[in-house]
Coordinates of C-alpha atoms in Angstrom, one line a residue:
Chain A
X1 CA -78.4 -181.8 -27.9
X2 CA -78.2 -180.2 -24.3
X3 CA -74.6 -181.5 -23.5
X4 CA -73.3 -179.7 -26.9
X5 CA -72.7 -176.6 -25.5
X6 CA -71.1 -178.0 -22.5
X7 CA -68.4 -178.8 -24.5
X8 CA -67.6 -176.1 -26.6
X9 CA -68.2 -173.7 -23.8
X10 CA -65.7 -176.0 -22.1
X11 CA -63.4 -176.1 -24.6
X12 CA -63.3 -172.4 -25.0
X13 CA -62.6 -171.3 -22.2
X14 CA -62.5 -173.9 -19.2
X15 CA -60.2 -176.5 -20.9
X16 CA -58.7 -174.2 -23.1
X17 CA -55.8 -175.6 -24.2
X18 CA -53.5 -172.9 -24.1
X19 CA -53.8 -171.8 -20.9
X20 CA -54.9 -175.1 -19.1
X21 CA -52.1 -177.5 -20.4
X22 CA -49.6 -174.7 -21.4
X23 CA -49.0 -176.1 -24.9
X24 CA -47.9 -174.1 -27.5
X25 CA -46.5 -170.9 -24.3
X26 CA -43.1 -170.6 -26.9
X27 CA -45.3 -169.6 -29.5
X28 CA -47.7 -167.4 -27.8
X29 CA -44.5 -166.1 -25.5
X30 CA -42.9 -165.1 -28.8
X31 CA -45.3 -164.7 -31.9
X32 CA -46.6 -160.5 -32.8
X33 CA -44.9 -157.6 -31.9
X34 CA -48.7 -155.3 -32.0
X35 CA -52.1 -156.1 -31.9
X36 CA -53.1 -156.6 -35.7
X37 CA -49.9 -158.7 -36.2
X38 CA -51.1 -160.8 -33.1
X39 CA -54.6 -161.3 -34.1
X40 CA -53.0 -162.0 -37.7
X41 CA -51.1 -165.1 -36.1
X42 CA -53.8 -166.1 -34.0
X43 CA -57.0 -166.3 -36.1
X44 CA -54.5 -168.5 -39.2
X45 CA -53.8 -170.5 -36.0
X46 CA -57.3 -171.0 -35.3
X47 CA -58.3 -171.4 -38.6
X48 CA -55.2 -174.0 -39.8
X49 CA -56.6 -176.0 -35.9
X50 CA -59.6 -176.2 -37.0
X51 CA -59.4 -177.3 -40.7
X52 CA -56.4 -179.9 -39.8
X53 CA -58.1 -181.3 -36.5
X54 CA -61.1 -182.3 -39.4
X55 CA -59.0 -183.6 -41.8
X56 CA -56.7 -185.4 -39.1
X57 CA -60.3 -186.9 -38.2
X58 CA -61.1 -188.3 -41.7
X59 CA -57.9 -189.2 -42.8
X60 CA -57.3 -191.5 -39.6
X61 CA -61.3 -192.8 -39.2
X62 CA -61.5 -193.8 -43.6
X63 CA -57.2 -194.1 -44.2
X64 CA -54.9 -195.4 -41.1
X65 CA -57.9 -197.5 -39.5
X66 CA -59.3 -199.5 -42.2
X67 CA -55.1 -200.1 -43.8
X68 CA -54.1 -201.2 -40.0
X69 CA -51.7 -198.3 -40.5
X70 CA -51.9 -195.9 -37.4
X71 CA -48.2 -196.4 -36.6
X72 CA -47.9 -193.6 -38.9
X73 CA -50.7 -191.1 -37.1
X74 CA -48.4 -188.8 -36.6
X75 CA -46.4 -188.6 -39.3
X76 CA -50.2 -188.0 -41.5
X77 CA -50.7 -185.3 -38.8
X78 CA -47.9 -183.4 -39.4
X79 CA -48.3 -183.4 -42.8
X80 CA -51.8 -182.4 -42.6
X81 CA -51.3 -180.0 -40.7
X82 CA -48.6 -178.0 -42.9
X83 CA -50.4 -178.2 -45.9
X84 CA -52.9 -176.7 -44.2
X85 CA -50.4 -173.9 -43.1
X86 CA -49.5 -173.2 -46.0
X87 CA -52.2 -172.7 -47.9
X88 CA -53.4 -170.1 -44.8
X89 CA -49.7 -168.9 -45.4
X90 CA -50.8 -168.9 -49.3
X91 CA -54.1 -167.1 -48.3
X92 CA -52.2 -164.3 -46.5
X93 CA -50.2 -163.6 -48.6
X94 CA -52.6 -162.9 -51.6
X95 CA -55.0 -161.2 -49.0
X96 CA -53.2 -159.3 -46.9
X97 CA -49.4 -158.7 -48.7
X98 CA -48.5 -155.9 -46.1
X99 CA -49.5 -157.9 -43.2
X100 CA -47.4 -161.5 -45.0
X101 CA -44.3 -158.9 -45.6
X102 CA -44.3 -158.0 -41.1
X103 CA -45.3 -162.2 -40.2
X104 CA -44.0 -163.6 -43.0
X105 CA -41.2 -165.5 -41.5
X106 CA -42.9 -167.4 -38.0
X107 CA -46.1 -167.6 -40.1
X108 CA -45.2 -171.2 -41.6
X109 CA -44.4 -171.8 -37.8
X110 CA -47.3 -172.3 -37.2
X111 CA -47.6 -175.4 -38.6
X112 CA -44.9 -176.6 -34.9
X113 CA -47.9 -174.9 -32.9
X114 CA -48.2 -177.6 -30.3
X115 CA -51.4 -177.0 -29.6
X116 CA -52.4 -178.3 -32.8
X117 CA -50.6 -181.1 -33.0
X118 CA -51.8 -182.4 -29.0
X119 CA -55.7 -181.4 -30.5
X120 CA -55.6 -183.5 -32.4
X121 CA -53.3 -186.7 -30.9
X122 CA -56.3 -185.7 -28.3
X123 CA -59.4 -186.8 -30.0
X124 CA -58.0 -189.8 -31.8
X125 CA -56.9 -190.8 -28.1
X126 CA -59.8 -190.4 -26.9
X127 CA -62.1 -192.2 -29.9
X128 CA -64.1 -189.2 -30.3
X129 CA -67.6 -189.3 -32.0
X130 CA -68.3 -186.8 -35.3
X131 CA -70.3 -184.6 -33.5
X132 CA -68.6 -184.1 -30.8
X133 CA -65.2 -183.7 -32.6
X134 CA -66.0 -180.6 -35.0
X135 CA -67.3 -178.5 -31.8
X136 CA -64.6 -179.9 -30.1
X137 CA -62.8 -178.3 -33.5
X138 CA -64.6 -174.8 -33.8
X139 CA -64.4 -174.8 -29.5
X140 CA -60.8 -175.6 -28.8
X141 CA -59.5 -172.7 -32.2
X142 CA -61.6 -170.0 -30.8
X143 CA -60.1 -170.5 -27.7
X144 CA -56.6 -170.5 -28.9
X145 CA -57.2 -167.2 -30.5
X146 CA -58.6 -165.8 -27.1
X147 CA -55.0 -167.0 -25.4
X148 CA -53.1 -165.9 -28.5
X149 CA -54.7 -162.3 -28.3
X150 CA -54.6 -162.1 -24.4
X151 CA -50.7 -163.0 -24.3
X152 CA -50.0 -160.1 -26.7
X153 CA -52.4 -157.7 -24.1
X154 CA -51.0 -158.5 -21.3
X155 CA -46.7 -158.6 -23.1
X156 CA -48.0 -155.2 -24.8
X157 CA -48.2 -154.6 -20.6
X158 CA -45.5 -155.9 -19.0
X159 CA -43.3 -154.1 -22.0
X160 CA -43.8 -150.7 -19.8
X161 CA -44.0 -151.8 -17.1
X162 CA -40.5 -151.8 -14.2
X163 CA -39.7 -155.2 -14.8
X164 CA -36.7 -156.9 -11.9
X165 CA -33.5 -157.6 -14.4
X166 CA -33.7 -161.3 -14.8
X167 CA -37.6 -161.7 -14.9
X168 CA -37.2 -159.4 -18.1
X169 CA -38.6 -161.1 -21.2
X170 CA -39.9 -164.7 -20.4
X171 CA -39.9 -165.8 -16.4
X172 CA -42.5 -162.5 -15.8
X173 CA -44.8 -164.0 -18.8
X174 CA -44.5 -167.5 -17.3
X175 CA -45.1 -166.3 -13.6
X176 CA -48.3 -163.5 -15.3
X177 CA -49.3 -167.3 -17.2
X178 CA -49.4 -169.4 -13.8
X179 CA -51.7 -166.6 -12.8
X180 CA -54.0 -166.7 -15.3
X181 CA -53.8 -170.7 -15.0
X182 CA -54.9 -169.9 -11.2
X183 CA -57.6 -168.2 -11.5
X184 CA -59.7 -170.2 -14.7
X185 CA -58.9 -173.1 -12.4
X186 CA -61.7 -171.3 -10.5
X187 CA -63.6 -172.1 -12.7
X188 CA -63.7 -175.4 -12.9
X189 CA -66.5 -177.5 -11.9
X190 CA -69.0 -174.8 -13.6
X191 CA -70.2 -177.3 -16.8
Chain B
X1 CA -37.7 -167.0 -34.2
X2 CA -36.4 -164.1 -35.7
X3 CA -33.9 -163.5 -33.0
X4 CA -32.5 -167.2 -33.2
X5 CA -30.7 -166.0 -36.3
X6 CA -27.8 -164.8 -34.3
X7 CA -28.3 -165.5 -30.3
X8 CA -25.3 -167.2 -29.4
X9 CA -26.8 -170.5 -27.1
X10 CA -25.3 -170.7 -23.9
X11 CA -25.4 -172.9 -20.3
X12 CA -26.8 -169.8 -18.4
X13 CA -28.0 -166.9 -20.3
X14 CA -29.5 -167.9 -23.2
X15 CA -30.4 -171.5 -22.1
X16 CA -32.2 -172.6 -25.0
X17 CA -35.4 -173.5 -22.7
X18 CA -35.6 -171.0 -20.2
X19 CA -34.5 -167.5 -22.4
X20 CA -35.6 -168.7 -25.7
X21 CA -38.4 -170.6 -24.9
X22 CA -37.7 -173.8 -26.9
X23 CA -39.3 -177.0 -26.5
X24 CA -41.0 -175.2 -24.0
X25 CA -43.7 -177.6 -23.9
X26 CA -42.7 -180.6 -23.2
X27 CA -40.4 -178.6 -20.9
X28 CA -43.5 -177.9 -18.2
X29 CA -45.4 -181.7 -18.6
X30 CA -42.5 -183.5 -18.5
X31 CA -40.9 -181.7 -14.6
X32 CA -43.2 -183.1 -12.2
X33 CA -41.0 -185.4 -11.3
X34 CA -37.2 -186.2 -11.8
X35 CA -37.4 -189.0 -13.4
X36 CA -39.5 -188.1 -15.7
X37 CA -37.5 -184.8 -16.3
X38 CA -34.1 -187.3 -16.9
X39 CA -35.8 -189.8 -19.2
X40 CA -37.8 -186.8 -21.6
X41 CA -34.1 -185.2 -21.2
X42 CA -31.7 -188.4 -22.2
X43 CA -34.2 -188.9 -25.3
X44 CA -34.7 -184.9 -26.4
X45 CA -31.0 -184.8 -26.6
X46 CA -30.9 -187.8 -28.6
X47 CA -32.4 -186.9 -30.3
X48 CA -31.4 -183.7 -30.9
X49 CA -28.0 -185.0 -32.2
X50 CA -29.6 -187.1 -34.5
X51 CA -31.8 -184.5 -36.6
X52 CA -28.7 -182.0 -36.4
X53 CA -26.6 -184.2 -38.3
X54 CA -29.8 -185.8 -40.5
X55 CA -30.7 -181.7 -40.8
X56 CA -27.1 -181.3 -42.0
X57 CA -27.4 -184.1 -44.9
X58 CA -30.9 -182.0 -45.8
X59 CA -29.3 -179.0 -46.2
X60 CA -27.2 -180.1 -48.8
X61 CA -29.7 -181.6 -51.0
X62 CA -32.6 -179.1 -49.9
X63 CA -33.5 -175.9 -51.8
X64 CA -33.3 -173.1 -49.1
X65 CA -37.5 -172.3 -49.5
X66 CA -38.4 -176.0 -49.1
X67 CA -36.0 -176.8 -45.9
X68 CA -38.3 -175.9 -42.8
X69 CA -41.5 -177.7 -44.1
X70 CA -38.6 -181.0 -45.3
X71 CA -37.1 -180.1 -41.6
X72 CA -41.0 -180.5 -39.9
X73 CA -41.4 -183.9 -41.5
X74 CA -37.6 -185.3 -40.4
X75 CA -38.4 -184.0 -37.1
X76 CA -42.1 -186.3 -37.3
X77 CA -39.9 -188.8 -38.1
X78 CA -37.5 -188.7 -35.5
X79 CA -40.0 -188.9 -32.5
X80 CA -42.2 -191.2 -34.3
X81 CA -39.2 -193.6 -33.5
X82 CA -38.7 -192.0 -30.7
X83 CA -42.2 -192.6 -29.3
X84 CA -42.1 -196.5 -30.4
X85 CA -38.5 -196.9 -28.8
X86 CA -40.0 -195.3 -25.3
X87 CA -43.1 -197.9 -25.6
X88 CA -41.1 -200.8 -26.0
X89 CA -37.6 -200.1 -23.8
X90 CA -39.5 -197.5 -21.3
X91 CA -43.2 -198.2 -21.3
X92 CA -42.8 -196.8 -17.3
X93 CA -41.4 -193.7 -18.6
X94 CA -43.5 -193.4 -21.6
X95 CA -47.1 -193.9 -19.2
X96 CA -45.7 -190.9 -17.3
X97 CA -45.3 -188.1 -20.3
X98 CA -48.3 -189.8 -22.1
X99 CA -49.3 -187.5 -24.7
X100 CA -46.3 -185.3 -24.5
X101 CA -43.8 -188.6 -25.7
X102 CA -45.9 -187.9 -29.5
X103 CA -45.5 -184.3 -29.0
X104 CA -42.2 -184.6 -29.5
X105 CA -43.4 -184.2 -33.3
X106 CA -43.7 -180.1 -32.9
X107 CA -41.3 -179.3 -29.9
X108 CA -38.9 -176.5 -31.6
X109 CA -35.6 -177.5 -30.1
X110 CA -35.6 -180.4 -32.5
X111 CA -36.6 -178.5 -35.5
X112 CA -34.1 -175.2 -34.0
X113 CA -31.1 -178.9 -34.4
X114 CA -31.9 -179.7 -38.3
X115 CA -30.7 -175.7 -39.0
X116 CA -34.1 -174.9 -40.7
X117 CA -33.9 -171.0 -38.6
X118 CA -29.8 -170.8 -40.3
X119 CA -29.5 -172.3 -43.3
X120 CA -26.2 -170.2 -43.9
X121 CA -24.4 -172.2 -41.4
X122 CA -21.6 -175.4 -42.1
X123 CA -22.4 -179.1 -40.5
X124 CA -20.4 -178.8 -38.1
X125 CA -21.0 -175.8 -36.6
X126 CA -24.8 -176.7 -37.2
X127 CA -23.1 -180.3 -34.7
X128 CA -21.5 -178.2 -32.1
X129 CA -24.7 -175.8 -31.7
X130 CA -27.3 -177.9 -31.4
X131 CA -25.1 -180.4 -29.3
X132 CA -24.6 -177.5 -26.5
X133 CA -28.3 -176.5 -27.0
X134 CA -29.3 -180.6 -26.2
X135 CA -27.1 -180.0 -23.1
X136 CA -28.6 -177.5 -21.6
X137 CA -31.7 -178.3 -22.4
X138 CA -31.7 -181.1 -19.7
X139 CA -29.7 -179.6 -17.3
X140 CA -32.1 -176.8 -17.2
X141 CA -35.1 -179.3 -17.0
X142 CA -33.4 -181.2 -14.3
X143 CA -32.8 -178.0 -12.5
X144 CA -36.6 -177.6 -12.8
X145 CA -37.5 -180.9 -11.8
X146 CA -35.5 -180.5 -8.9
X147 CA -37.1 -177.1 -7.8
X148 CA -40.3 -178.6 -8.0
X149 CA -40.1 -182.0 -7.0
X150 CA -38.8 -180.9 -3.3
X151 CA -41.0 -178.1 -3.2
X152 CA -43.9 -179.7 -3.6
X153 CA -43.2 -183.2 -2.4
X154 CA -40.2 -182.6 0.1
X155 CA -37.9 -185.4 -1.4
X156 CA -35.8 -186.7 -4.6
X157 CA -36.8 -190.0 -5.3
X158 CA -34.8 -190.1 -8.4
X159 CA -34.6 -194.4 -10.6
X160 CA -33.8 -195.4 -13.9
X161 CA -36.2 -194.1 -16.8
X162 CA -35.2 -197.3 -18.4
X163 CA -36.0 -200.6 -16.2
X164 CA -37.6 -198.6 -13.1
X165 CA -35.4 -199.6 -10.5
X166 CA -34.7 -196.8 -7.2
X167 CA -31.1 -195.0 -8.3
X168 CA -31.2 -192.4 -5.1
X169 CA -33.6 -190.8 -2.3
X170 CA -33.4 -188.5 -0.3
X171 CA -35.9 -186.3 1.8
X172 CA -35.0 -182.1 2.4
X173 CA -38.9 -181.5 3.8
X174 CA -41.5 -181.6 5.7
X175 CA -44.9 -183.3 4.4
X176 CA -46.3 -180.7 6.1
X177 CA -44.0 -177.9 4.3
X178 CA -44.3 -179.2 1.2
X179 CA -46.9 -176.9 -1.7
X180 CA -49.0 -179.5 -3.7
X181 CA -49.5 -176.8 -6.0
X182 CA -45.9 -177.2 -7.4
X183 CA -46.9 -180.5 -8.6
X184 CA -49.8 -179.3 -10.4
X185 CA -49.1 -177.2 -14.5
X186 CA -49.3 -173.6 -12.0
X187 CA -46.6 -174.9 -9.7
X188 CA -44.8 -175.4 -13.2
X189 CA -45.4 -172.7 -14.7
X190 CA -43.7 -170.6 -11.0
X191 CA -41.0 -173.2 -10.9
X192 CA -39.5 -172.6 -14.1
X193 CA -39.9 -168.4 -13.8
X194 CA -38.1 -168.9 -11.1
X195 CA -35.4 -171.1 -12.1
X196 CA -35.6 -168.8 -15.5
X197 CA -34.5 -165.8 -13.8
X198 CA -31.9 -167.6 -11.5
X199 CA -30.2 -168.5 -14.7
X200 CA -30.5 -165.1 -16.1
X201 CA -29.3 -163.0 -13.6
X202 CA -26.1 -165.9 -13.7
X203 CA -25.6 -165.6 -16.4
X204 CA -25.3 -162.1 -17.2
X205 CA -22.4 -162.1 -18.6
X206 CA -23.1 -164.4 -21.5
X207 CA -26.4 -162.5 -22.9
X208 CA -24.0 -159.2 -22.9
X209 CA -21.9 -161.0 -25.3
X210 CA -24.1 -163.6 -26.8
X211 CA -26.1 -160.2 -28.0
X212 CA -29.5 -160.4 -29.7

């Protein structure tokens, strides 16, 4: 049990996929115009990530590997992520129609969020056991939600700041991401 | 991604990766050396063209609502094909980019090339846009990797991504003046931001005529 907490803390903060491996930055830099939208998108992405990584693990361990068709892994993972994204989109549509009207266009694109596929591929490459896999599937989505909220807040702040013309938009956000990454690397080695 | 609908793709202003953040994950990960940037750039360019052709054909058959899911599966299929080809013919490239090779399955540039975001565009226009975006992507990757490799290691060592044979190598900075930061992920962000700002400043006219 004693090594479970480090896995959880590590995936949420220290090895946060979006902030340290720089996956899904394209989506973090573009999605959501205000706090509510960012939160909805972040929560949806987190749920998709958690559910699809567990389903992918099950599909790989009990179907692809025993049948010897691991070459189909990428197609199966993408299909699983796609189906979970559609389910989440449907859920948002039925529970919060006004929010779906605002983010409905980008919500399905969470299926091509690279952080989600990165987590799945990485877990399968490492050949994780069930319990660490479960913890990673809980921790990493919380980390992704954290990244969504962080980037949303930064974009709101940058919108009212006086940025040099050439740096407006993506470049200044990347500079910010680099600084955040360097700050976060200070936590390396505490667990 | 709404703004993609009526944005013109350009080489300097509105560069697909430096301005519109398409395929940013790949761009950040593979630009640590010019060799891997060249290899992945060529692979992505080929996949973009294939995606544009197949996506254009899919568009004729699939209903508009199903276009995005169908195209996502199409891109995953193309990425798997690319991965298997690279593993077979360019193993050194495969080992240097690692997990980012299968991750092309969720590369938004290839998805953009299938025409999933522009359901009204014609086949020819989609193919033309995709070729332009792919070429601009390769140029951006090479520019960022040049900055990173020169500042990080002091020179360029370009080799053939397929065979691993050396094509050209030279040294610009003495090794005492190199910044190893630029070989790290944080340096990737800094280099990409600087090149993006440079491209945006040079291509200001493109952006103004392109509109949002």
